[in-house]
mmCIF file of C-alpha atoms in Angstrom:
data_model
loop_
_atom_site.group_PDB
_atom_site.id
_atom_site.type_symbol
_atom_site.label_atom_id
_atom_site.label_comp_id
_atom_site.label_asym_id
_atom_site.label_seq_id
_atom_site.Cartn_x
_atom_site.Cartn_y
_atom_site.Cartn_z
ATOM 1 C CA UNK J 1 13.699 -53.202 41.440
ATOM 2 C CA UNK J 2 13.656 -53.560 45.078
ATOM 3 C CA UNK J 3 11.421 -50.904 46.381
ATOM 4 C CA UNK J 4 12.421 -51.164 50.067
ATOM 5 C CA UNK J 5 16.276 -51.388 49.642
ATOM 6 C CA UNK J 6 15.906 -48.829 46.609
ATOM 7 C CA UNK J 7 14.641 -46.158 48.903
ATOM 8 C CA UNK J 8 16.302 -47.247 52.262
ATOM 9 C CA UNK J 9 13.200 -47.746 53.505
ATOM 10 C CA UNK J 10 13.184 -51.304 54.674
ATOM 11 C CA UNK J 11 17.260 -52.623 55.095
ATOM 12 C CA UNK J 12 17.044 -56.699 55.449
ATOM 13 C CA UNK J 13 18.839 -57.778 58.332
ATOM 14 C CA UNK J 14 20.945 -60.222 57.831
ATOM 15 C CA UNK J 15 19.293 -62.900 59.501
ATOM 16 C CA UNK J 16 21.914 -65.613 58.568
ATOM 17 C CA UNK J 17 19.894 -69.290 57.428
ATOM 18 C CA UNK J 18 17.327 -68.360 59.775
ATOM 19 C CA UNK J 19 14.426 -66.136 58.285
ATOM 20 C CA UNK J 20 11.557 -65.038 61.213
ATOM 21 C CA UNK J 21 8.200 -64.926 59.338
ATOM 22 C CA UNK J 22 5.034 -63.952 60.897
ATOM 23 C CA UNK J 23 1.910 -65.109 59.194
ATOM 24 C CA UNK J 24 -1.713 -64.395 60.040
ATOM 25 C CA UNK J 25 -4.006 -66.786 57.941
ATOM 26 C CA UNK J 26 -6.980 -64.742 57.986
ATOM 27 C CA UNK J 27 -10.262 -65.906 57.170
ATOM 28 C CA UNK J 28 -12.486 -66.650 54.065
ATOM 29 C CA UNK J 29 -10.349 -68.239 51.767
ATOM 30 C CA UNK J 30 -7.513 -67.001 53.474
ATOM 31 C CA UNK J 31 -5.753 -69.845 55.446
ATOM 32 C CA UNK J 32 -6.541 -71.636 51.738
ATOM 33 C CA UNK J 33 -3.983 -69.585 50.410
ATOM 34 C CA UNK J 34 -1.800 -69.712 53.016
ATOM 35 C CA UNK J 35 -1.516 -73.111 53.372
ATOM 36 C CA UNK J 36 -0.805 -73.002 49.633
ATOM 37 C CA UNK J 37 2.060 -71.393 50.252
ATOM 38 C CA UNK J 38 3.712 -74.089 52.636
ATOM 39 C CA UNK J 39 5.116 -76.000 49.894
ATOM 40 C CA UNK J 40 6.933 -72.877 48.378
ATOM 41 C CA UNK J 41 8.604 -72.182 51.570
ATOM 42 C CA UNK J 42 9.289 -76.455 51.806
ATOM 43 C CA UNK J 43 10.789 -76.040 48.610
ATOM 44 C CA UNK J 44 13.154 -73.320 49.802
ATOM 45 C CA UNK J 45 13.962 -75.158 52.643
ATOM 46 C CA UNK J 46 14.714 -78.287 50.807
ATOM 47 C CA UNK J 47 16.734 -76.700 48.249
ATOM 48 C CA UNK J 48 18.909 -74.083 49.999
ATOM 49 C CA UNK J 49 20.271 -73.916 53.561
ATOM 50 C CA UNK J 50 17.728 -70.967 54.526
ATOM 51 C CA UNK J 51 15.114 -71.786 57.238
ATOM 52 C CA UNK J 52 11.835 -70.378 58.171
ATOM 53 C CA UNK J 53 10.982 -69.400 61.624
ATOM 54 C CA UNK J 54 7.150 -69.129 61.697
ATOM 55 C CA UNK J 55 4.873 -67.345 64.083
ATOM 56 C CA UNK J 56 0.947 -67.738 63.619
ATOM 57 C CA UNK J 57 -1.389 -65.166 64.830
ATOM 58 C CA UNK J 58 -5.160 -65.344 65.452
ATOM 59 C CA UNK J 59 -8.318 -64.711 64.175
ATOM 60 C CA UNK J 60 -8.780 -61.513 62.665
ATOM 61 C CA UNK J 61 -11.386 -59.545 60.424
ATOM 62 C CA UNK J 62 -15.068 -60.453 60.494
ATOM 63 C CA UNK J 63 -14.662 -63.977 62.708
ATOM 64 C CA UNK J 64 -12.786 -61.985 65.333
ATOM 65 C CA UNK J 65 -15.293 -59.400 65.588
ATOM 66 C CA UNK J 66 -18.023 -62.099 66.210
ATOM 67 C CA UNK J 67 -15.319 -63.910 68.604
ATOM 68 C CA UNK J 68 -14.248 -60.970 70.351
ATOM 69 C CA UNK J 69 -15.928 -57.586 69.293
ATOM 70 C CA UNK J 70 -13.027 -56.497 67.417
ATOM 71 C CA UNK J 71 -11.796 -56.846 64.249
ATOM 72 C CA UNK J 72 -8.393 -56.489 65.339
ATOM 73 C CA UNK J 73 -8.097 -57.542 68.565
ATOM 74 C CA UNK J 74 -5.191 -56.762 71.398
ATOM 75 C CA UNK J 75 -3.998 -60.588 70.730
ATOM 76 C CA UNK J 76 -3.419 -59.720 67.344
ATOM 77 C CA UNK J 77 -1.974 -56.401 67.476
ATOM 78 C CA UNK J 78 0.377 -58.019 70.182
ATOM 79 C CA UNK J 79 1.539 -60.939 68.327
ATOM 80 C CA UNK J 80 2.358 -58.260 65.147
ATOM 81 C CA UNK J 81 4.155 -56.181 67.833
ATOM 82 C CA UNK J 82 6.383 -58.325 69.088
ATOM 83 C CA UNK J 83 6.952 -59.640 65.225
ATOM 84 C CA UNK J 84 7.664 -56.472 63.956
ATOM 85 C CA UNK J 85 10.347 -55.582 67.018
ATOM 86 C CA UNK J 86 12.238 -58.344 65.455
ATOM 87 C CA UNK J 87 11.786 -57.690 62.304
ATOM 88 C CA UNK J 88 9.846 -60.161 60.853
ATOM 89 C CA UNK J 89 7.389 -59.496 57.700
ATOM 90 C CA UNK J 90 4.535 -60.364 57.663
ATOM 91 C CA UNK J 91 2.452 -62.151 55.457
ATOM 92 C CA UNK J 92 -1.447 -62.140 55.913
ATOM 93 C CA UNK J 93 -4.355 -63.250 54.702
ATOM 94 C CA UNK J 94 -7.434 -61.435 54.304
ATOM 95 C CA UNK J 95 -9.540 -60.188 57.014
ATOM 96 C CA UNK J 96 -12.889 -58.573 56.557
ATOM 97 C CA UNK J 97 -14.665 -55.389 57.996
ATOM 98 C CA UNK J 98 -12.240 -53.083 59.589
ATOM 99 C CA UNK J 99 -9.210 -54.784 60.004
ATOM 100 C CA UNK J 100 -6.734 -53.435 57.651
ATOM 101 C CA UNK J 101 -7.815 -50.293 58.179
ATOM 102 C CA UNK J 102 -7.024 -50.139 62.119
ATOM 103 C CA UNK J 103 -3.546 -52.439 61.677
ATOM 104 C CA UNK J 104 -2.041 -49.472 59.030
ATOM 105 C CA UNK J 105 -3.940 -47.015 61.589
ATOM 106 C CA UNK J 106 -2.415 -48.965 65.258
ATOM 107 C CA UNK J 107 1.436 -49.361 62.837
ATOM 108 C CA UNK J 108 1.318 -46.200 60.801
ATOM 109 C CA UNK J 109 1.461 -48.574 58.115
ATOM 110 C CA UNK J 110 0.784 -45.887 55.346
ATOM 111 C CA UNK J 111 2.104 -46.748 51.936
ATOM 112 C CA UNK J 112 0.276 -49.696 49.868
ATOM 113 C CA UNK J 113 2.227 -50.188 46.878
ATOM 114 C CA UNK J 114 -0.069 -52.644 43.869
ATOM 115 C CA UNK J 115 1.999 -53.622 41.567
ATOM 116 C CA UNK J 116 0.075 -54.271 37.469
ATOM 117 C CA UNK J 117 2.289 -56.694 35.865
ATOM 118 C CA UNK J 118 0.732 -59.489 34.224
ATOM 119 C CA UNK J 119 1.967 -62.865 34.321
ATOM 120 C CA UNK J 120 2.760 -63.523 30.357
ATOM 121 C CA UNK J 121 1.238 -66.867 30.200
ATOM 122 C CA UNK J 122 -2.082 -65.107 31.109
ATOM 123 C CA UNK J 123 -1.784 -62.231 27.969
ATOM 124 C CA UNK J 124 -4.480 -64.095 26.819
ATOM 125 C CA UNK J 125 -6.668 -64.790 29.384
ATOM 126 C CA UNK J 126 -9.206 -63.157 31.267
ATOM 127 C CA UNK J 127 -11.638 -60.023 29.456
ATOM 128 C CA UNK J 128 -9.512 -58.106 27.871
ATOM 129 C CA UNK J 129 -7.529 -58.077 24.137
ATOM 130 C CA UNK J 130 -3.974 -59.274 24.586
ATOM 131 C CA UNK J 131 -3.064 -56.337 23.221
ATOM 132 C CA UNK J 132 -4.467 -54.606 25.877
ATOM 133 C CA UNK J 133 -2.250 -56.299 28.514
ATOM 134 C CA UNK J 134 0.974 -56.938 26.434
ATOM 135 C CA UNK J 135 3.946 -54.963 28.574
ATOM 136 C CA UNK J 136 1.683 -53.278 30.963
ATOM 137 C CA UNK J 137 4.162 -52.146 33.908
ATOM 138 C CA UNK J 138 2.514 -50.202 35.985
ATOM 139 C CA UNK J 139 3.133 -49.164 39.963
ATOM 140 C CA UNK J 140 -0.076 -48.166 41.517
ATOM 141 C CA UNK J 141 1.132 -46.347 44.801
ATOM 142 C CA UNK J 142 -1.810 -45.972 47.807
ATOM 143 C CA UNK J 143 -2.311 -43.844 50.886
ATOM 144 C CA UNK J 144 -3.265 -46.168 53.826
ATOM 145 C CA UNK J 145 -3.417 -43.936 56.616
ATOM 146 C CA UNK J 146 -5.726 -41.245 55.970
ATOM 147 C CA UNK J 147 -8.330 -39.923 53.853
ATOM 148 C CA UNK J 148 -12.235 -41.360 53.948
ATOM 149 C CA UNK J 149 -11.763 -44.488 55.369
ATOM 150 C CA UNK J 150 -9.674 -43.352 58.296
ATOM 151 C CA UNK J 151 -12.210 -40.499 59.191
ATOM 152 C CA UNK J 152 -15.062 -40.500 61.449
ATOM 153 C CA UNK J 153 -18.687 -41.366 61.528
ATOM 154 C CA UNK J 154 -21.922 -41.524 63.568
ATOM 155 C CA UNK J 155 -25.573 -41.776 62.314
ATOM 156 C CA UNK J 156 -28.087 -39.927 64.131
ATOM 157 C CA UNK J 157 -32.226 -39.760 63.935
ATOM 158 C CA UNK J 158 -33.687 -37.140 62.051
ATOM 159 C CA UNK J 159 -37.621 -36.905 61.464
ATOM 160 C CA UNK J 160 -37.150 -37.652 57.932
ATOM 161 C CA UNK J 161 -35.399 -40.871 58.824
ATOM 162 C CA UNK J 162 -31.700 -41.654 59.602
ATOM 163 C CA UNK J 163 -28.791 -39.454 58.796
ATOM 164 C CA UNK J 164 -25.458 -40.707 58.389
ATOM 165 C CA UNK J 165 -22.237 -38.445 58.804
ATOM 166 C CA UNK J 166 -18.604 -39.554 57.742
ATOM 167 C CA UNK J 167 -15.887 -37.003 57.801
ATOM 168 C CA UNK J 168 -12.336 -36.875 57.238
ATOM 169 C CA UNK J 169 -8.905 -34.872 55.889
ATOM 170 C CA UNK J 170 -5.614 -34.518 54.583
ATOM 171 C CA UNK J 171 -2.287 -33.034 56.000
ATOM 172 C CA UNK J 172 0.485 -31.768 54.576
ATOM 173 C CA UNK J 173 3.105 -34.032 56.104
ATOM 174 C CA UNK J 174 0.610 -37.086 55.382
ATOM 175 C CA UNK J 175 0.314 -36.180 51.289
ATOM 176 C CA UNK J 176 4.104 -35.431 51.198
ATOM 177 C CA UNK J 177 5.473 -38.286 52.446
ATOM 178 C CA UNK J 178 3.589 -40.441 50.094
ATOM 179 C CA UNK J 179 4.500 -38.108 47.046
ATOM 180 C CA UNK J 180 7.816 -37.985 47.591
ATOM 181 C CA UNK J 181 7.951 -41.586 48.142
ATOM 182 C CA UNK J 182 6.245 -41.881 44.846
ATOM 183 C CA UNK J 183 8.206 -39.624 42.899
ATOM 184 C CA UNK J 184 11.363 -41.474 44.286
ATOM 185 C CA UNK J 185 9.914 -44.844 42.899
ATOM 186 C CA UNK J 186 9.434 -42.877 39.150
ATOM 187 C CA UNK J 187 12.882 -41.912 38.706
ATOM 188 C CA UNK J 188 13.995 -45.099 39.451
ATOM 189 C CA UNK J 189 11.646 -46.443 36.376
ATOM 190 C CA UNK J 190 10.053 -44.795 33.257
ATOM 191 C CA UNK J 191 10.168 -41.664 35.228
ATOM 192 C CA UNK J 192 6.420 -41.090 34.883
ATOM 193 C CA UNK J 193 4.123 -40.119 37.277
ATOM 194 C CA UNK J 194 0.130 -40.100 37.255
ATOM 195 C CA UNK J 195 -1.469 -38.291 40.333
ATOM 196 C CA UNK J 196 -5.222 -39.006 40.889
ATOM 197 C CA UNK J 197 -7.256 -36.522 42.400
ATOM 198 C CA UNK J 198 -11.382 -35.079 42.064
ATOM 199 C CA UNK J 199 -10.522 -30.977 41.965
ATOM 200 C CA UNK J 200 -14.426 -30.262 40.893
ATOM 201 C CA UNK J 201 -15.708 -33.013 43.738
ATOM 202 C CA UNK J 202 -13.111 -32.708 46.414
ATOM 203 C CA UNK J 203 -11.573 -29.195 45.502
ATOM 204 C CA UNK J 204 -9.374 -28.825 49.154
ATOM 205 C CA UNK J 205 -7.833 -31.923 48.666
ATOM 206 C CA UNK J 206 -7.003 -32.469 45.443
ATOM 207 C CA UNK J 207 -5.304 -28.861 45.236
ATOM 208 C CA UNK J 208 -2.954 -29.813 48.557
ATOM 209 C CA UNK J 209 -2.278 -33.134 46.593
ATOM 210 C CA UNK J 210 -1.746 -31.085 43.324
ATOM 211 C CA UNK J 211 0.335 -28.451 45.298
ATOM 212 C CA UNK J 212 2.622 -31.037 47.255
ATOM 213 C CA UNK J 213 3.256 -33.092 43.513
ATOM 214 C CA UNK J 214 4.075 -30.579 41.931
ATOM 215 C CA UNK J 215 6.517 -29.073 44.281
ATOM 216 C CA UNK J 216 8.231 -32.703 44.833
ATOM 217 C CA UNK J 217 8.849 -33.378 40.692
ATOM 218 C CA UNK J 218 10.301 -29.917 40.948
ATOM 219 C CA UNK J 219 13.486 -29.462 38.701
ATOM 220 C CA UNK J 220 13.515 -32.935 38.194
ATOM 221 C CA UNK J 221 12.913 -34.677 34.463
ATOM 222 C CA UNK J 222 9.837 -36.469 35.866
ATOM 223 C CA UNK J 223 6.908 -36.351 33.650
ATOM 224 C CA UNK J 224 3.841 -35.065 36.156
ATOM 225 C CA UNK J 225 0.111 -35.877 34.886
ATOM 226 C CA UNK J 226 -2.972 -35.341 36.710
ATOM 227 C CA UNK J 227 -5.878 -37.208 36.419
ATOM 228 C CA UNK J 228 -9.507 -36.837 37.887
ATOM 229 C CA UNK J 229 -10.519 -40.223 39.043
ATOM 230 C CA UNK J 230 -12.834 -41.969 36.708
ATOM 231 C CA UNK J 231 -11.221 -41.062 33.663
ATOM 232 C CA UNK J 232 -8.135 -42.926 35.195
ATOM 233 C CA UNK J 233 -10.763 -45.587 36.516
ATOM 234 C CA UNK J 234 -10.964 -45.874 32.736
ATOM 235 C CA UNK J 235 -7.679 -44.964 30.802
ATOM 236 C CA UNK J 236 -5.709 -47.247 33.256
ATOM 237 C CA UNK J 237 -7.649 -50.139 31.331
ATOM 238 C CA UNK J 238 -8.005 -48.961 27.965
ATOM 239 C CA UNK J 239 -4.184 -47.316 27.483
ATOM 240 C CA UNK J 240 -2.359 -49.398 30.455
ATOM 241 C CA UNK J 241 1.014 -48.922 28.305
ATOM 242 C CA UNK J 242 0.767 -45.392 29.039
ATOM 243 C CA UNK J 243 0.953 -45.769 32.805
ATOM 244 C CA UNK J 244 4.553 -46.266 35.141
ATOM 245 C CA UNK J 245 3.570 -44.784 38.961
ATOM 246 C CA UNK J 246 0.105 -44.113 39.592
ATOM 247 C CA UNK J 247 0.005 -42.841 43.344
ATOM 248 C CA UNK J 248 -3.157 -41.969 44.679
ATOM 249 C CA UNK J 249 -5.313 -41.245 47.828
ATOM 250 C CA UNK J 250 -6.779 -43.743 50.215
ATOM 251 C CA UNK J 251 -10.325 -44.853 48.766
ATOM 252 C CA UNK J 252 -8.866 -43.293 44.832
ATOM 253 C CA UNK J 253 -6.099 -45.863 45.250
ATOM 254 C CA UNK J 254 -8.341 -48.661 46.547
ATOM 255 C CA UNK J 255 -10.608 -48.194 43.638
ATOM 256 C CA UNK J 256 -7.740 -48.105 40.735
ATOM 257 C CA UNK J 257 -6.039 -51.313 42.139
ATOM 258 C CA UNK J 258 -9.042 -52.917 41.931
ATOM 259 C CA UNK J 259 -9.706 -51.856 38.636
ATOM 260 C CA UNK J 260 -6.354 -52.636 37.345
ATOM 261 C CA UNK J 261 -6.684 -56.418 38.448
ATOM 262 C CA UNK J 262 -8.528 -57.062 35.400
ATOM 263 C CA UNK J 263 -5.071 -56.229 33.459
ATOM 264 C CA UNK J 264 -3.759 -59.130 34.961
ATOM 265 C CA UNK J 265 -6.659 -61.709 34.223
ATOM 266 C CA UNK J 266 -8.214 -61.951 37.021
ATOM 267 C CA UNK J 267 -8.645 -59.905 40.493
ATOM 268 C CA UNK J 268 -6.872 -63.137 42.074
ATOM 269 C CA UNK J 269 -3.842 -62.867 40.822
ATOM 270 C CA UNK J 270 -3.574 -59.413 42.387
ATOM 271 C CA UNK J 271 -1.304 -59.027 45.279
ATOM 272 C CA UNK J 272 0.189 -55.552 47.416
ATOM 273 C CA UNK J 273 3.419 -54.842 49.429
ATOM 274 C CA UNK J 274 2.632 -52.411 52.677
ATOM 275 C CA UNK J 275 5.413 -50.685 54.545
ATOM 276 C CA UNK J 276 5.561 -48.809 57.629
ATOM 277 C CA UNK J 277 7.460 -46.466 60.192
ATOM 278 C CA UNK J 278 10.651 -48.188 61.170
ATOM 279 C CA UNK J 279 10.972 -50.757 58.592
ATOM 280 C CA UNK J 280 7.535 -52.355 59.357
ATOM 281 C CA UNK J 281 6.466 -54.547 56.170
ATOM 282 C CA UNK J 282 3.136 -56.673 55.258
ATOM 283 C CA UNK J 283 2.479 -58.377 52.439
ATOM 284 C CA UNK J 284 -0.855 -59.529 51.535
ATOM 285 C CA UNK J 285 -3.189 -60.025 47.900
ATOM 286 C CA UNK J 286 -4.931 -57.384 46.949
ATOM 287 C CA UNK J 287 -8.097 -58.893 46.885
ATOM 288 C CA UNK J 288 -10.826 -59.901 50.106
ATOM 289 C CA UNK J 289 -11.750 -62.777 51.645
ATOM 290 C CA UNK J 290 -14.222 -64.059 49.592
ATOM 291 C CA UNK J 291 -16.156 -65.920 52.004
ATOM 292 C CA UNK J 292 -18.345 -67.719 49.331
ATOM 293 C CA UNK J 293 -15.145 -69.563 47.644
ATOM 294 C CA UNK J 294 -14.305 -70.853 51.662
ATOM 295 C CA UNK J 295 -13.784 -74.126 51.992
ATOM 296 C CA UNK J 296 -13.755 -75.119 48.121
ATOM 297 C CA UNK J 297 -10.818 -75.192 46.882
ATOM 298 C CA UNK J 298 -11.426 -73.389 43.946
ATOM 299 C CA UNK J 299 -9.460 -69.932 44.989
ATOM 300 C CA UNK J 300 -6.300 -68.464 43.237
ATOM 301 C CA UNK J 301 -3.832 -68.515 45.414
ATOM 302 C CA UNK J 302 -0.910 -66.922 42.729
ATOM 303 C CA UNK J 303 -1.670 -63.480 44.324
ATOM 304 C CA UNK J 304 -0.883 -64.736 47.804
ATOM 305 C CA UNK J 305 2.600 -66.306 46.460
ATOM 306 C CA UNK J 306 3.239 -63.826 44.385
ATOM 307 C CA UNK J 307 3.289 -61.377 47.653
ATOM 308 C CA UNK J 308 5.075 -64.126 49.700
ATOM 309 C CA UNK J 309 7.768 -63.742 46.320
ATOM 310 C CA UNK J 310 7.820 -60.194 47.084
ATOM 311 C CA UNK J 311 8.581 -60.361 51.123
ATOM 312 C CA UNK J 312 11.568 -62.956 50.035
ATOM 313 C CA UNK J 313 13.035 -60.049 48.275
ATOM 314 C CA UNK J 314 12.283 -56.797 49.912
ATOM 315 C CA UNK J 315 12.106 -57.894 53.628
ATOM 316 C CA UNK J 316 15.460 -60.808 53.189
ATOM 317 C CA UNK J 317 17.242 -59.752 50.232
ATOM 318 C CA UNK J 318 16.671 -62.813 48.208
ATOM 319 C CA UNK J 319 16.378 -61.246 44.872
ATOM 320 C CA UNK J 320 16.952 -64.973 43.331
ATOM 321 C CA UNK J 321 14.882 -66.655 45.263
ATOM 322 C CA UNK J 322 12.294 -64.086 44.394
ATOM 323 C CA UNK J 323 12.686 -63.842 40.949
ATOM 324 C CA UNK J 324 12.798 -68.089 40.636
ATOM 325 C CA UNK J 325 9.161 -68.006 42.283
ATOM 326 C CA UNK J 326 7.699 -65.196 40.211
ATOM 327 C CA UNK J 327 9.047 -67.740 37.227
ATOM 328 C CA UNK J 328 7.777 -70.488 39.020
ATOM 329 C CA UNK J 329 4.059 -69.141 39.058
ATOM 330 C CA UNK J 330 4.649 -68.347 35.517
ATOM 331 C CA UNK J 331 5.948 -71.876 34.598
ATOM 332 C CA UNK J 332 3.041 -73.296 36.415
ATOM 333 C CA UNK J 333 0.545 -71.600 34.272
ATOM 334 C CA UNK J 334 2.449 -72.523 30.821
ATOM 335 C CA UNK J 335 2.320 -75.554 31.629
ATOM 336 C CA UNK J 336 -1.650 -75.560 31.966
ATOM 337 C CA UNK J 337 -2.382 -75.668 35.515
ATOM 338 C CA UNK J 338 -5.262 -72.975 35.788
ATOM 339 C CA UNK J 339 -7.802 -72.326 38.845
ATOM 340 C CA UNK J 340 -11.010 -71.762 37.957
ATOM 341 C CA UNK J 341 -11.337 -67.544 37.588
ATOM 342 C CA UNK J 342 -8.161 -68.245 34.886
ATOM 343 C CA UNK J 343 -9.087 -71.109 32.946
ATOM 344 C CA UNK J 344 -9.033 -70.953 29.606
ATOM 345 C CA UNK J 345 -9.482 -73.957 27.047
ATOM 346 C CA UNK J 346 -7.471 -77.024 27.028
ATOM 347 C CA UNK J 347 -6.137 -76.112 31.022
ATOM 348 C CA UNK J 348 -5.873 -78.763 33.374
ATOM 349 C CA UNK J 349 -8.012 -76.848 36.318
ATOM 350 C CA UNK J 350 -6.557 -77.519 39.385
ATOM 351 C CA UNK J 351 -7.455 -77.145 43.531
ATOM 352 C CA UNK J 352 -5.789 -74.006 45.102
ATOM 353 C CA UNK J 353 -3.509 -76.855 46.869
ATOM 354 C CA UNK J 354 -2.663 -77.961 43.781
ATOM 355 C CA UNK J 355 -1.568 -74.873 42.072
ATOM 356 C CA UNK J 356 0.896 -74.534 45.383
ATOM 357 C CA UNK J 357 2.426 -77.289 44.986
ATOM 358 C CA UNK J 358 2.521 -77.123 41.090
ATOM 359 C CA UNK J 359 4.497 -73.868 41.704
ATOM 360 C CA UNK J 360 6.600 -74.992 44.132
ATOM 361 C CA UNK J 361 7.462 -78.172 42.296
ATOM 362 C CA UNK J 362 8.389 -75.434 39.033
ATOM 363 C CA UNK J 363 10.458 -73.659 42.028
ATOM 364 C CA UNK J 364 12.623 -76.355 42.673
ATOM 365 C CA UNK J 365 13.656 -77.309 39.173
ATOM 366 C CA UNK J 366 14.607 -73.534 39.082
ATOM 367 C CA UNK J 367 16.548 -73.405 42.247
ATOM 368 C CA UNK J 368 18.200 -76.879 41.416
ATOM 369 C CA UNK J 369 19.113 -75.614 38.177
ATOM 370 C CA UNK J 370 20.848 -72.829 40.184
ATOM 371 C CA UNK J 371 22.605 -74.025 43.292
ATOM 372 C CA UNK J 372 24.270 -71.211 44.122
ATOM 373 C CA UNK J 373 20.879 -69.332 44.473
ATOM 374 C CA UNK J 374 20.909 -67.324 47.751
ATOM 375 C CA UNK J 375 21.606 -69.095 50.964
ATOM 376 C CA UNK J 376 21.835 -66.625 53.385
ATOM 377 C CA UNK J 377 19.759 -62.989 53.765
ATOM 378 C CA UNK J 378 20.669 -59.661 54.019
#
């Protein structure tokens, strides 16, 4: 399923051989990943006619609030300006302390959608019983654009010491948007649909997100559950097979994800698709930038390709290109090639570099095997 195309939110241009791509490295172990994903897109180039036009942005996250006082800076939101007017995707890397938040904020980019399907050479791999993991398919849809960590906040001085304040809310058209985009995404799978809400901690909003679900799965064969938010914390683990579309508000969605990476062995092999007002798309791993892993080689960087995958198919239409690379990764792992966090016994462990170019070299035996994989978009 193509989400975008699916739901006619995100049409892919057809952009002929030539693809425009904007990328923003990020920082941590993000331009690792990144530049572990250069020999995927050689590959595609070498073995179709399509071309990548690249853009590169700049610093963002953590080092650009040191650099410039801003985690996203006006450079930045420029550059994905201009990218997005021509409809490029783009594909980031992480970037620490407030910079997602204020790029879905600045681009109204308010749907996160996590997709929990593990790769099937890792069933066995990672904490949990393969049975556990075996078929899991499960959509975890995510409010970007409001909630708690789009409110406000100040501290202030109090006798008894300091006193922080954070406040925030939900509105009707915000909520509804999101549900209905969820409950459009269930009846085009299992037709399931988990909403996550706190009624006896946060009463107001989890009856408006209550209200607005159930009005939207309204005469419709759509089978609604509600859930408060740690005991789907927990069943979304321990009864995964149970699950199709979870959808979810900002920080209740941030903390299922999460949770749900350790379905799919580790959290590095998670990976998100975020879309936008007017056809704006970013794709990015669902993980941060874990600064301590910077510079070693020794990150995953299969969530990173997986949501490069992704972008080929939602943002250009290449459903077989797409599916080849999600095949690729897999191939890559049966074959033994493991970073560290998924190692397992008898792997070869490999440098993220490596992996890249073990999946890209898995890629082009695909695509060779099937010349008349796409050559054009749209």
């Amino acid at each position: 399923m193509t989400i975008s195309r699916d739901l006619a939110l995100h049409s892919p241009r057809d952009f002929g051989a030539r693809l425009p791509l904007a990328i923003l490295p990020g920082e941590g172990i993000g331009p690792e990943l990144l530049r572990a994903c250069q020999p995927v897109l050689a590959t595609i180039e070498s073995t179709t006619t399509l071309r990548f036009d690249i853009s590169t942005g700049g610093a963002i996250g953590r080092a650009a609030l040191e650099r410039y006082g801003s985690a996203l800076t006006e450079e930045v939101t420029e550059f994905c300006r201009q990218s997005f007017a021509h409809s490029a995707p783009l594909l980031c890397g992480p970037g620490g302390h407030r910079f997602v938040y204020e790029l879905r904020r600045v681009f109204d980019i308010y749907c996160k959608f996590v997709p929990i399907r593990p790769m099937p050479a890792l069933s066995d791999t990672g904490v949990l019983r393969e049975s556990a993991v075996n078929g899991v398919d499960v959509l975890v849809i995510r409010d970007n654009v409001g909630g708690l960590y789009q409110g406000v906040w100040r501290t202030e001085s109090t006798p008894g010491g300091e006193r922080a304040h954070q406040s925030f809310h939900y509105d009707e058209p915000t909520v509804r948007r999101l549900v209905k985009m969820a409950a459009a995404v269930s009846k085009l799978r299992r037709k399931r649909l988990c909403v996550v809400h706190k009624p006896g901690g946060a009463p107001a909003i989890s009856e408006l997100w209550s209200r607005i679900a159930t009005e939207e799965v309204a005469g419709t064969d759509i089978d609604l559950r509600f859930l408060e938010v740690d005991t789907a914390a927990y069943l979304l683990i321990a009864e995964a097979q149970d699950f199709d579309v979870v959808v979810a508000p900002n920080m209740f969605g941030d903390v299922i994800g999460d949770a749900a990476a350790l379905l799919l062995g580790s959290r590095g092999m998670s990976y998100s698709y975020n879309v936008g007002s007017g056809g704006v798309s970013v794709y990015q791993t669902a993980h941060g930038a874990a600064y301590d892993l910077a510079g070693t080689q020794r990150a995953n960087p299969l969530g990173q390709i997986q949501s490069l995958a992704t972008l080929l198919a939602e943002s250009y239409g290449l459903d077989d290109v797409s599916s080849a690379l999600m095949q690729a990764c897999n191939a890559a792992l049966l074959a033994g090639f493991r970073t560290p966090d998924i190692s397992t016994r008898g792997c070869r462990i490999v440098s993220t570099q490596e992996m890249g170019e073990r999946v890209a070299d898995e890629l082009a035996r695909l695509l060779n095997a099937r010349p008349d994989a796409a050559v054009s978009a749209g």
